[in-house]
């Protein structure tokens, strides 16, 4: 298993892998599969880190024998007063590769890279309350739930609440 930062050369694999996640787990993501499928390759590449610079965010991928089997992404806030904040988004492990510790390795790698970004303290994320396996994973990596948003997502008329979770990098030893 190779865990590494993705580059724009991984854009096609990233696009296809995320689309599977969005289709299979709509309640796990704020973005819809339809929105993602409509993006051009250029728009997807633009969401990926500039070569050699992770200061605005990055994508960590897990490759198993050349196949992308897991991703998690970080995006730093652009607002001047929120530059110490970033959002973890897009966490997804292939269905046939789950419960092998890949999700945990991806989150821990994301945290390790986030800690190298100057001025970044807070990593924030949301997870549907029904998605217990996800928020348990984040809790295991040190995130805590600080609030729960009712009706955060509405999918085909069904409402989902979301936990909001945070990790203060400056408090890690
Ligand atoms: C959530 C997800 C990323 C977990 O990935 P994974 O590789 O299976 O997770 P790991 O094997 O690293 O598990 C790490 C921890 O997460 C929790 N966890 C993972 N799967 C779990 C499950 N099915 N039930 C309960 N806890 C679970 C456990 O705390 C686990 O630690 P443990 O094995 O010591 O009990 C994966 O299930 C997934 O991609 N789900 C669909 C997309 C999704 O929900 N993304 C999250 C969006 S917020």
Short mmCIF file of C-alpha atoms and ligand atoms in Angstrom, two decimals:
data_model
loop_
_atom_site.label_atom_id
_atom_site.label_comp_id
_atom_site.label_asym_id
_atom_site.label_seq_id
_atom_site.Cartn_x
_atom_site.Cartn_y
_atom_site.Cartn_z
CA UNK A 1 0.00 0.00 0.00
CA UNK A 2 1.38 3.36 -1.03
CA UNK A 3 0.05 6.44 0.78
CA UNK A 4 1.09 9.67 -0.93
CA UNK A 5 0.04 13.16 -1.95
CA UNK A 6 -1.83 13.20 -5.25
CA UNK A 7 -0.78 15.52 -8.03
CA UNK A 8 -2.56 16.75 -11.14
CA UNK A 9 -1.23 13.61 -12.87
CA UNK A 10 -3.68 11.66 -10.65
CA UNK A 11 -6.64 13.81 -11.74
CA UNK A 12 -8.39 11.14 -13.84
CA UNK A 13 -8.14 8.47 -11.12
CA UNK A 14 -9.24 11.04 -8.50
CA UNK A 15 -12.24 12.05 -10.63
CA UNK A 16 -13.43 8.47 -11.16
CA UNK A 17 -12.83 7.36 -7.57
CA UNK A 18 -14.66 10.31 -6.05
CA UNK A 19 -17.58 9.79 -8.43
CA UNK A 20 -18.03 6.23 -7.14
CA UNK A 21 -18.09 7.54 -3.56
CA UNK A 22 -20.58 10.29 -4.35
CA UNK A 23 -22.86 7.82 -6.15
CA UNK A 24 -22.72 5.11 -3.48
CA UNK A 25 -22.80 7.30 -0.36
CA UNK A 26 -24.77 10.49 -1.10
CA UNK A 27 -25.36 11.17 2.60
CA UNK A 28 -21.59 11.18 3.25
CA UNK A 29 -20.78 14.19 1.07
CA UNK A 30 -22.08 17.72 0.58
CA UNK A 31 -21.48 17.61 -3.16
CA UNK A 32 -23.73 15.52 -5.42
CA UNK A 33 -22.53 13.00 -8.01
CA UNK A 34 -24.35 15.03 -10.67
CA UNK A 35 -22.41 18.18 -9.79
CA UNK A 36 -19.09 16.32 -9.76
CA UNK A 37 -19.77 14.51 -13.05
CA UNK A 38 -20.46 17.87 -14.70
CA UNK A 39 -17.00 19.26 -13.89
CA UNK A 40 -14.47 19.47 -16.70
CA UNK A 41 -11.03 17.82 -16.28
CA UNK A 42 -9.61 21.37 -15.99
CA UNK A 43 -11.99 22.24 -13.15
CA UNK A 44 -11.05 19.05 -11.31
CA UNK A 45 -7.33 19.68 -11.82
CA UNK A 46 -7.86 23.18 -10.39
CA UNK A 47 -9.08 21.61 -7.14
CA UNK A 48 -5.83 19.70 -6.86
CA UNK A 49 -2.72 21.19 -5.27
CA UNK A 50 -0.38 23.29 -7.32
CA UNK A 51 2.80 21.29 -7.97
CA UNK A 52 5.10 21.38 -4.96
CA UNK A 53 2.87 23.62 -2.84
CA UNK A 54 0.46 22.23 -0.22
CA UNK A 55 -0.05 25.49 1.68
CA UNK A 56 -3.60 25.95 0.33
CA UNK A 57 -4.55 22.29 0.60
CA UNK A 58 -3.79 18.83 -0.71
CA UNK A 59 -5.17 15.38 -1.42
CA UNK A 60 -3.80 12.23 0.18
CA UNK A 61 -4.35 9.02 -1.76
CA UNK A 62 -3.86 5.33 -1.03
CA UNK A 63 -2.73 3.22 -3.97
CA UNK A 64 -2.88 -0.58 -3.89
CA UNK A 65 -0.99 -2.18 -6.80
CA UNK A 66 -1.54 0.92 -8.91
CA UNK A 67 -5.24 1.23 -8.08
CA UNK A 68 -6.50 4.27 -6.16
CA UNK A 69 -8.39 2.82 -3.17
CA UNK A 70 -8.65 5.74 -0.75
CA UNK A 71 -8.59 9.52 -0.61
CA UNK A 72 -8.91 12.36 1.85
CA UNK A 73 -8.53 16.05 1.09
CA UNK A 74 -7.72 19.29 2.89
CA UNK A 75 -8.74 22.78 1.77
CA UNK A 76 -7.53 25.88 3.59
CA UNK A 77 -9.84 28.84 4.10
CA UNK A 78 -9.17 31.78 1.78
CA UNK A 79 -10.60 34.36 4.17
CA UNK A 80 -7.88 36.42 5.87
CA UNK A 81 -9.44 35.99 9.32
CA UNK A 82 -9.81 32.22 8.79
CA UNK A 83 -6.36 31.36 7.43
CA UNK A 84 -5.74 29.22 10.51
CA UNK A 85 -8.69 27.00 9.45
CA UNK A 86 -8.90 24.20 6.89
CA UNK A 87 -11.59 21.67 6.03
CA UNK A 88 -11.11 17.94 5.67
CA UNK A 89 -13.36 16.79 2.80
CA UNK A 90 -13.81 13.90 0.39
CA UNK A 91 -12.84 11.03 2.73
CA UNK A 92 -13.54 7.75 0.95
CA UNK A 93 -12.13 4.21 0.96
CA UNK A 94 -13.09 1.64 -1.70
CA UNK A 95 -15.84 -0.68 -0.46
CA UNK A 96 -13.71 -3.82 -0.86
CA UNK A 97 -10.79 -2.30 1.08
CA UNK A 98 -12.54 -1.11 4.23
CA UNK A 99 -11.80 -2.13 7.83
CA UNK A 100 -8.09 -2.58 7.06
CA UNK A 101 -6.91 0.68 8.62
CA UNK A 102 -6.64 2.60 5.33
CA UNK A 103 -9.03 5.35 6.44
CA UNK A 104 -7.10 5.83 9.65
CA UNK A 105 -3.77 5.95 7.81
CA UNK A 106 -5.15 8.54 5.39
CA UNK A 107 -6.46 10.80 8.17
CA UNK A 108 -3.22 10.52 10.12
CA UNK A 109 -1.21 11.35 7.00
CA UNK A 110 -3.47 14.35 6.38
CA UNK A 111 -2.87 15.55 9.93
CA UNK A 112 0.90 15.10 9.56
CA UNK A 113 0.95 17.21 6.37
CA UNK A 114 -1.44 19.80 7.82
CA UNK A 115 0.95 20.29 10.73
CA UNK A 116 3.67 21.40 8.31
CA UNK A 117 1.54 24.29 6.97
CA UNK A 118 2.62 27.53 8.58
CA UNK A 119 -0.16 29.29 10.50
CA UNK A 120 -2.72 26.48 10.18
CA UNK A 121 -4.21 25.36 13.51
CA UNK A 122 -7.75 24.12 13.12
CA UNK A 123 -8.96 21.24 10.95
CA UNK A 124 -12.71 21.11 10.61
CA UNK A 125 -15.07 18.56 9.06
CA UNK A 126 -18.68 17.43 8.96
CA UNK A 127 -20.04 13.89 9.06
CA UNK A 128 -23.65 12.72 8.87
CA UNK A 129 -24.89 11.53 12.25
CA UNK A 130 -26.03 8.29 10.59
CA UNK A 131 -22.48 7.74 9.29
CA UNK A 132 -21.17 6.41 12.58
CA UNK A 133 -18.19 4.60 11.05
CA UNK A 134 -16.93 7.94 9.70
CA UNK A 135 -17.22 10.01 12.85
CA UNK A 136 -15.81 7.11 14.93
CA UNK A 137 -12.79 7.11 12.61
CA UNK A 138 -12.33 10.87 13.08
CA UNK A 139 -12.71 10.55 16.86
CA UNK A 140 -10.02 7.87 16.83
CA UNK A 141 -7.70 10.37 15.10
CA UNK A 142 -8.36 13.05 17.73
CA UNK A 143 -11.29 15.05 16.32
CA UNK A 144 -14.10 16.01 18.69
CA UNK A 145 -17.75 16.77 17.97
CA UNK A 146 -18.56 20.36 18.94
CA UNK A 147 -22.05 20.62 17.55
CA UNK A 148 -24.74 18.87 15.55
CA UNK A 149 -26.56 20.62 12.73
CA UNK A 150 -30.15 19.57 12.11
CA UNK A 151 -31.24 19.03 8.50
CA UNK A 152 -27.74 19.74 7.18
CA UNK A 153 -28.36 17.81 3.96
CA UNK A 154 -31.56 17.08 2.05
CA UNK A 155 -31.32 14.23 -0.44
CA UNK A 156 -34.39 13.23 -2.44
CA UNK A 157 -36.59 14.70 0.27
CA UNK A 158 -34.82 12.96 3.17
CA UNK A 159 -33.05 15.15 5.74
CA UNK A 160 -29.73 14.25 7.38
CA UNK A 161 -28.19 15.84 10.47
CA UNK A 162 -24.44 16.39 10.54
CA UNK A 163 -21.89 16.40 13.32
CA UNK A 164 -19.35 19.22 13.14
CA UNK A 165 -15.92 18.10 14.30
CA UNK A 166 -12.67 19.91 15.00
CA UNK A 167 -9.03 19.14 15.69
CA UNK A 168 -6.69 21.79 17.12
CA UNK A 169 -3.28 20.99 15.63
CA UNK A 170 -1.56 23.39 18.03
CA UNK A 171 -2.60 21.17 20.96
CA UNK A 172 -1.06 18.00 19.54
CA UNK A 173 2.13 16.81 21.20
C1 LIG B 1 -15.65 5.85 6.74
C2 LIG B 1 -14.57 5.13 5.94
C3 LIG B 1 -13.70 6.16 5.24
C4 LIG B 1 -13.71 4.28 6.91
O1 LIG B 1 -12.60 3.76 6.18
P1 LIG B 1 -11.86 2.41 6.64
O2 LIG B 1 -10.62 2.29 5.84
O3 LIG B 1 -12.82 1.27 6.58
O4 LIG B 1 -11.53 2.73 8.17
P2 LIG B 1 -10.43 2.00 9.07
O5 LIG B 1 -10.33 0.56 8.72
O6 LIG B 1 -9.18 2.80 9.01
O7 LIG B 1 -11.05 2.14 10.52
C5 LIG B 1 -10.58 3.09 11.46
C6 LIG B 1 -11.60 3.28 12.55
O8 LIG B 1 -12.80 3.83 12.00
C7 LIG B 1 -13.94 3.28 12.69
N1 LIG B 1 -14.70 2.44 11.75
C8 LIG B 1 -14.40 2.19 10.44
N2 LIG B 1 -15.35 1.40 9.89
C9 LIG B 1 -16.25 1.15 10.87
C10 LIG B 1 -17.46 0.41 10.91
N3 LIG B 1 -17.92 -0.24 9.82
N4 LIG B 1 -18.15 0.39 12.07
C11 LIG B 1 -17.70 1.05 13.17
N5 LIG B 1 -16.55 1.77 13.20
C12 LIG B 1 -15.84 1.82 12.06
C13 LIG B 1 -13.38 2.46 13.81
O9 LIG B 1 -13.18 3.33 14.93
C14 LIG B 1 -12.05 2.02 13.24
O10 LIG B 1 -11.12 1.66 14.21
P3 LIG B 1 -11.05 0.11 14.69
O11 LIG B 1 -10.80 -0.69 13.45
O12 LIG B 1 -9.92 0.10 15.67
O13 LIG B 1 -12.39 -0.19 15.30
C15 LIG B 1 -15.20 4.16 4.89
O14 LIG B 1 -16.13 3.34 5.55
C16 LIG B 1 -15.88 4.86 3.72
O15 LIG B 1 -15.24 5.24 2.74
N6 LIG B 1 -17.21 5.05 3.83
C17 LIG B 1 -17.99 5.65 2.73
C18 LIG B 1 -17.67 7.13 2.51
C19 LIG B 1 -17.76 7.93 3.81
O16 LIG B 1 -18.62 7.70 4.64
N7 LIG B 1 -16.85 8.91 3.95
C20 LIG B 1 -16.80 9.77 5.11
C21 LIG B 1 -17.42 11.09 4.82
S1 LIG B 1 -17.58 12.10 6.31
#
